[in-house]
């Protein structure tokens, strides 16, 4: 009996310390790699490989690639920490899939490998997902130094599922102007699910969409260094229920940080398909004049370089330099002629709420004309942020984004034209929140002190 118990104990130890195993199926079928608690996700996974990360804590070691035909599945409740010595980044290439389908009670967390109290933006790279949807460039290569192309002709392309996922302390600058963001989506198609995502303390943008048609709901950008949401290269997806909250003391030292930055492409050409994000119910919160606000916090919205846009039923308050800035002739004209929409929004900025770029030369173009167009389309200019009626919006580590009783945000939303679409929930309120706090249970505004 004693010998039997000893044998079972040794067997149990062997199982406990197993972190990765590979199941080779019959020829022509997928190989499955299972990574268990304490294991490492690293290297390049080839076509036909299926990687399953079991619930537990796993290390992401270095730039890790999933090539076309491979799949990564991550179980709910998993924590993936980057190696400190060999900073990780996760790259899902065209034709590969990621299934990171967490739950409200068991979100999936990607974070720094450092201990609580020592974490910093840029501790690891971030997540890059590439797809086969259209862009307005020819064979573009994604930024961030990973050397992979994105885009194609399949606007319904499916790169998998990201749901109930937190991404913390990401953002490696491969070189100036070529960074990995918290979540980078290049040419990702509408078959992909992006829902309930939080990016916190990213060292570049929280989210950047390079072309593609992917749709998203319930996005949080918390304490971003550069832009909270960045759209380029022909992105034409739909987004509803997104919130951005900035840390007044933290911003990119070399670039202006905006709530939204949006370009048709880097050269500002008229290439098609034209960048035109279709957004409703966004809450964009600036530093709101807090003491010791860093200098590079900028606009709530910066639309430029010949882009178009639809941004309706939203609230943008507290940015130092303006609420809506239109730059380039094409961007300005698209709002005036109705190609772009800025309807039923609530705006307050510490400077003038509406700005006209110095590069706009259209006859009669003025900031006053932008404001008049916005007002005629149901948008309201406030004189203080408090008038929006979100009493706990700027409480950094414990924000309350819900409108107070009697808030002007609780009514007045409308869904017509491009937003009379089944994707959009036809709510009555403006901004990302009505009576329900959809961040509860899975999001975290204390990533520095969380025990992982």
GROMACS .gro file of C-alpha atoms in nm, residues 15-286:
model
  272
   15UNK     CA    1   0.149   1.561  -1.423
   16UNK     CA    2   0.167   1.884  -1.220
   17UNK     CA    3   0.492   1.991  -1.381
   18UNK     CA    4   0.385   1.915  -1.737
   19UNK     CA    5   0.334   2.252  -1.909
   20UNK     CA    6   0.309   2.164  -2.277
   21UNK     CA    7   0.214   1.856  -2.469
   22UNK     CA    8   0.161   1.776  -2.834
   23UNK     CA    9  -0.093   1.536  -2.978
   24UNK     CA   10  -0.005   1.416  -3.325
   25UNK     CA   11  -0.317   1.308  -3.508
   26UNK     CA   12  -0.335   1.101  -3.824
   27UNK     CA   13  -0.158   1.243  -4.127
   28UNK     CA   14  -0.355   1.533  -4.279
   29UNK     CA   15  -0.529   1.622  -3.953
   30UNK     CA   16  -0.439   1.903  -3.711
   31UNK     CA   17  -0.163   1.869  -3.457
   32UNK     CA   18  -0.278   1.995  -3.118
   33UNK     CA   19  -0.038   2.163  -2.877
   34UNK     CA   20  -0.176   2.201  -2.525
   35UNK     CA   21  -0.016   2.460  -2.296
   36UNK     CA   22  -0.106   2.422  -1.931
   37UNK     CA   23  -0.054   2.629  -1.618
   38UNK     CA   24   0.306   2.744  -1.593
   39UNK     CA   25   0.378   2.681  -1.960
   40UNK     CA   26   0.516   2.909  -2.231
   41UNK     CA   27   0.367   3.036  -2.555
   42UNK     CA   28   0.651   3.113  -2.795
   43UNK     CA   29   0.789   3.071  -3.145
   44UNK     CA   30   0.604   3.021  -3.473
   45UNK     CA   31   0.304   2.793  -3.514
   46UNK     CA   32   0.249   2.651  -3.861
   47UNK     CA   33  -0.051   2.566  -4.075
   48UNK     CA   34  -0.244   2.275  -3.929
   49UNK     CA   35  -0.133   2.340  -3.573
   50UNK     CA   36  -0.398   2.402  -3.311
   51UNK     CA   37  -0.270   2.552  -2.986
   52UNK     CA   38  -0.491   2.530  -2.678
   53UNK     CA   39  -0.398   2.735  -2.371
   54UNK     CA   40  -0.567   2.583  -2.068
   55UNK     CA   41  -0.687   2.804  -1.784
   56UNK     CA   42  -0.393   2.909  -1.571
   57UNK     CA   43  -0.097   3.147  -1.591
   58UNK     CA   44   0.120   3.124  -1.903
   59UNK     CA   45   0.427   3.316  -2.023
   60UNK     CA   46   0.439   3.483  -2.365
   61UNK     CA   47   0.804   3.473  -2.465
   62UNK     CA   48   0.915   3.698  -2.751
   63UNK     CA   49   0.734   3.771  -3.079
   64UNK     CA   50   0.503   3.473  -3.125
   65UNK     CA   51   0.346   3.408  -3.465
   66UNK     CA   52   0.047   3.207  -3.581
   67UNK     CA   53   0.076   3.147  -3.954
   68UNK     CA   54  -0.208   3.092  -4.200
   69UNK     CA   55  -0.402   2.777  -4.118
   70UNK     CA   56  -0.314   2.770  -3.747
   71UNK     CA   57  -0.545   2.838  -3.454
   72UNK     CA   58  -0.491   2.966  -3.100
   73UNK     CA   59  -0.761   2.893  -2.843
   74UNK     CA   60  -0.735   3.044  -2.493
   75UNK     CA   61  -0.965   2.927  -2.215
   76UNK     CA   62  -1.162   3.178  -2.003
   77UNK     CA   63  -0.984   3.296  -1.691
   78UNK     CA   64  -0.636   3.255  -1.835
   79UNK     CA   65  -0.363   3.508  -1.751
   80UNK     CA   66  -0.087   3.549  -2.010
   81UNK     CA   67   0.215   3.739  -1.881
   82UNK     CA   68   0.495   3.861  -2.102
   83UNK     CA   69   0.849   3.753  -2.040
   84UNK     CA   70   1.038   4.042  -1.883
   85UNK     CA   71   1.371   3.955  -2.048
   86UNK     CA   72   1.228   3.878  -2.395
   87UNK     CA   73   0.925   4.102  -2.439
   88UNK     CA   74   0.635   3.920  -2.598
   89UNK     CA   75   0.396   4.008  -2.876
   90UNK     CA   76   0.120   3.794  -3.023
   91UNK     CA   77   0.076   3.806  -3.401
   92UNK     CA   78  -0.220   3.632  -3.564
   93UNK     CA   79  -0.143   3.632  -3.937
   94UNK     CA   80  -0.379   3.634  -4.236
   95UNK     CA   81  -0.570   3.307  -4.246
   96UNK     CA   82  -0.494   3.218  -3.883
   97UNK     CA   83  -0.748   3.244  -3.601
   98UNK     CA   84  -0.754   3.337  -3.235
   99UNK     CA   85  -1.036   3.217  -3.013
  100UNK     CA   86  -0.997   3.412  -2.689
  101UNK     CA   87  -1.353   3.387  -2.565
  102UNK     CA   88  -1.358   3.489  -2.201
  103UNK     CA   89  -1.660   3.560  -1.985
  104UNK     CA   90  -1.768   3.842  -1.757
  105UNK     CA   91  -1.673   3.633  -1.454
  106UNK     CA   92  -1.357   3.487  -1.611
  107UNK     CA   93  -1.195   3.738  -1.849
  108UNK     CA   94  -0.873   3.657  -2.031
  109UNK     CA   95  -0.587   3.888  -1.926
  110UNK     CA   96  -0.272   3.976  -2.120
  111UNK     CA   97  -0.035   4.173  -1.900
  112UNK     CA   98   0.315   4.262  -1.791
  113UNK     CA   99   0.538   3.996  -1.643
  114UNK     CA  100   0.650   4.231  -1.368
  115UNK     CA  101   0.523   4.224  -1.013
  116UNK     CA  102   0.246   4.449  -0.883
  117UNK     CA  103   0.377   4.801  -0.832
  118UNK     CA  104   0.653   4.760  -1.094
  119UNK     CA  105   0.450   4.739  -1.417
  120UNK     CA  106   0.497   5.002  -1.686
  121UNK     CA  107   0.363   5.085  -2.032
  122UNK     CA  108   0.571   4.908  -2.295
  123UNK     CA  109   0.649   4.603  -2.081
  124UNK     CA  110   0.547   4.392  -2.381
  125UNK     CA  111   0.426   4.432  -2.738
  126UNK     CA  112   0.053   4.373  -2.763
  127UNK     CA  113  -0.181   4.175  -2.985
  128UNK     CA  114  -0.181   4.203  -3.365
  129UNK     CA  115  -0.458   4.039  -3.569
  130UNK     CA  116  -0.429   4.043  -3.949
  131UNK     CA  117  -0.697   3.951  -4.198
  132UNK     CA  118  -0.796   3.937  -4.563
  133UNK     CA  119  -1.044   4.226  -4.583
  134UNK     CA  120  -0.991   4.520  -4.817
  135UNK     CA  121  -0.769   4.821  -4.752
  136UNK     CA  122  -0.679   5.122  -4.967
  137UNK     CA  123  -0.313   5.023  -4.994
  138UNK     CA  124  -0.143   4.756  -5.205
  139UNK     CA  125   0.003   4.468  -5.002
  140UNK     CA  126   0.060   4.677  -4.689
  141UNK     CA  127   0.290   4.557  -4.410
  142UNK     CA  128   0.167   4.605  -4.056
  143UNK     CA  129   0.360   4.845  -3.837
  144UNK     CA  130   0.551   4.733  -3.531
  145UNK     CA  131   0.851   4.563  -3.687
  146UNK     CA  132   0.685   4.222  -3.732
  147UNK     CA  133   0.718   4.221  -4.113
  148UNK     CA  134   0.378   4.069  -4.193
  149UNK     CA  135   0.133   4.178  -4.463
  150UNK     CA  136  -0.240   4.224  -4.423
  151UNK     CA  137  -0.552   4.283  -4.630
  152UNK     CA  138  -0.707   4.121  -4.933
  153UNK     CA  139  -1.049   4.098  -5.099
  154UNK     CA  140  -1.261   3.912  -4.842
  155UNK     CA  141  -1.453   4.170  -4.639
  156UNK     CA  142  -1.639   3.895  -4.449
  157UNK     CA  143  -1.312   3.730  -4.343
  158UNK     CA  144  -1.312   3.566  -3.999
  159UNK     CA  145  -1.002   3.594  -3.778
  160UNK     CA  146  -1.178   3.448  -3.473
  161UNK     CA  147  -1.309   3.585  -3.143
  162UNK     CA  148  -1.176   3.832  -2.886
  163UNK     CA  149  -1.435   3.868  -2.612
  164UNK     CA  150  -1.395   3.966  -2.247
  165UNK     CA  151  -1.024   4.030  -2.285
  166UNK     CA  152  -0.798   4.276  -2.100
  167UNK     CA  153  -0.469   4.399  -2.249
  168UNK     CA  154  -0.242   4.583  -2.003
  169UNK     CA  155   0.095   4.764  -2.026
  170UNK     CA  156   0.155   4.687  -2.393
  171UNK     CA  157   0.322   4.900  -2.661
  172UNK     CA  158   0.671   4.840  -2.795
  173UNK     CA  159   0.812   5.101  -3.034
  174UNK     CA  160   1.000   4.903  -3.299
  175UNK     CA  161   1.113   5.234  -3.446
  176UNK     CA  162   0.977   5.591  -3.449
  177UNK     CA  163   0.626   5.588  -3.600
  178UNK     CA  164   0.610   5.207  -3.609
  179UNK     CA  165   0.477   5.076  -3.280
  180UNK     CA  166   0.277   4.781  -3.161
  181UNK     CA  167  -0.048   4.905  -3.009
  182UNK     CA  168  -0.255   4.739  -2.739
  183UNK     CA  169  -0.479   4.582  -3.005
  184UNK     CA  170  -0.383   4.623  -3.370
  185UNK     CA  171  -0.631   4.508  -3.635
  186UNK     CA  172  -0.501   4.501  -3.992
  187UNK     CA  173  -0.744   4.417  -4.272
  188UNK     CA  174  -0.965   4.225  -4.029
  189UNK     CA  175  -1.302   4.121  -4.170
  190UNK     CA  176  -1.658   4.144  -4.043
  191UNK     CA  177  -1.673   3.772  -3.962
  192UNK     CA  178  -1.449   3.840  -3.661
  193UNK     CA  179  -1.598   3.904  -3.315
  194UNK     CA  180  -1.453   4.191  -3.109
  195UNK     CA  181  -1.656   4.252  -2.793
  196UNK     CA  182  -1.583   4.358  -2.433
  197UNK     CA  183  -1.218   4.451  -2.464
  198UNK     CA  184  -1.016   4.675  -2.231
  199UNK     CA  185  -0.674   4.818  -2.317
  200UNK     CA  186  -0.500   4.983  -2.019
  201UNK     CA  187  -0.180   5.188  -1.999
  202UNK     CA  188  -0.071   5.120  -2.354
  203UNK     CA  189   0.249   5.289  -2.462
  204UNK     CA  190   0.104   5.383  -2.802
  205UNK     CA  191  -0.257   5.364  -2.926
  206UNK     CA  192  -0.508   5.153  -2.739
  207UNK     CA  193  -0.676   5.035  -3.061
  208UNK     CA  194  -0.566   5.087  -3.420
  209UNK     CA  195  -0.770   4.972  -3.718
  210UNK     CA  196  -0.577   4.952  -4.046
  211UNK     CA  197  -0.838   4.904  -4.317
  212UNK     CA  198  -1.081   4.617  -4.296
  213UNK     CA  199  -1.445   4.588  -4.198
  214UNK     CA  200  -1.439   4.439  -3.850
  215UNK     CA  201  -1.713   4.555  -3.614
  216UNK     CA  202  -1.677   4.597  -3.237
  217UNK     CA  203  -1.880   4.664  -2.923
  218UNK     CA  204  -1.800   4.745  -2.560
  219UNK     CA  205  -1.446   4.878  -2.591
  220UNK     CA  206  -1.252   5.048  -2.310
  221UNK     CA  207  -0.940   5.258  -2.366
  222UNK     CA  208  -0.793   5.340  -2.024
  223UNK     CA  209  -0.491   5.567  -1.970
  224UNK     CA  210  -0.358   5.551  -2.326
  225UNK     CA  211  -0.030   5.722  -2.413
  226UNK     CA  212  -0.114   5.815  -2.773
  227UNK     CA  213  -0.459   5.782  -2.933
  228UNK     CA  214  -0.744   5.588  -2.779
  229UNK     CA  215  -0.888   5.487  -3.117
  230UNK     CA  216  -0.696   5.522  -3.445
  231UNK     CA  217  -0.842   5.448  -3.791
  232UNK     CA  218  -0.645   5.430  -4.119
  233UNK     CA  219  -0.612   5.277  -4.464
  234UNK     CA  220  -0.978   5.233  -4.553
  235UNK     CA  221  -1.135   5.107  -4.229
  236UNK     CA  222  -1.515   5.089  -4.269
  237UNK     CA  223  -1.644   4.889  -3.973
  238UNK     CA  224  -1.909   4.972  -3.716
  239UNK     CA  225  -1.847   5.040  -3.345
  240UNK     CA  226  -2.097   5.092  -3.064
  241UNK     CA  227  -2.049   5.142  -2.688
  242UNK     CA  228  -1.689   5.252  -2.642
  243UNK     CA  229  -1.534   5.460  -2.365
  244UNK     CA  230  -1.196   5.632  -2.334
  245UNK     CA  231  -1.060   5.771  -2.006
  246UNK     CA  232  -0.719   5.936  -1.996
  247UNK     CA  233  -0.469   5.959  -1.711
  248UNK     CA  234  -0.384   6.332  -1.691
  249UNK     CA  235  -0.024   6.260  -1.587
  250UNK     CA  236   0.046   6.008  -1.865
  251UNK     CA  237   0.072   6.079  -2.238
  252UNK     CA  238   0.306   6.011  -2.530
  253UNK     CA  239   0.606   6.240  -2.493
  254UNK     CA  240   0.659   6.267  -2.868
  255UNK     CA  241   0.309   6.277  -3.013
  256UNK     CA  242  -0.027   6.433  -2.934
  257UNK     CA  243  -0.277   6.202  -2.764
  258UNK     CA  244  -0.630   6.216  -2.904
  259UNK     CA  245  -0.953   6.035  -2.828
  260UNK     CA  246  -0.991   5.950  -3.198
  261UNK     CA  247  -0.735   6.003  -3.471
  262UNK     CA  248  -0.849   5.915  -3.820
  263UNK     CA  249  -0.680   5.931  -4.164
  264UNK     CA  250  -0.768   5.797  -4.505
  265UNK     CA  251  -0.402   5.698  -4.523
  266UNK     CA  252  -0.069   5.843  -4.416
  267UNK     CA  253  -0.032   6.042  -4.738
  268UNK     CA  254  -0.385   6.184  -4.732
  269UNK     CA  255  -0.472   6.059  -5.079
  270UNK     CA  256  -0.820   5.987  -5.212
  271UNK     CA  257  -0.746   5.614  -5.236
  272UNK     CA  258  -1.047   5.385  -5.203
  273UNK     CA  259  -1.209   5.235  -5.010
  274UNK     CA  260  -1.213   5.552  -4.808
  275UNK     CA  261  -1.164   5.538  -4.434
  276UNK     CA  262  -1.507   5.592  -4.280
  277UNK     CA  263  -1.564   5.442  -3.935
  278UNK     CA  264  -1.931   5.422  -3.840
  279UNK     CA  265  -1.952   5.491  -3.466
  280UNK     CA  266  -2.236   5.540  -3.219
  281UNK     CA  267  -2.253   5.574  -2.840
  282UNK     CA  268  -1.896   5.662  -2.758
  283UNK     CA  269  -1.785   5.839  -2.439
  284UNK     CA  270  -1.452   6.020  -2.483
  285UNK     CA  271  -1.312   6.169  -2.162
  286UNK     CA  272  -1.008   6.395  -2.153
   0.00000   0.00000   0.00000
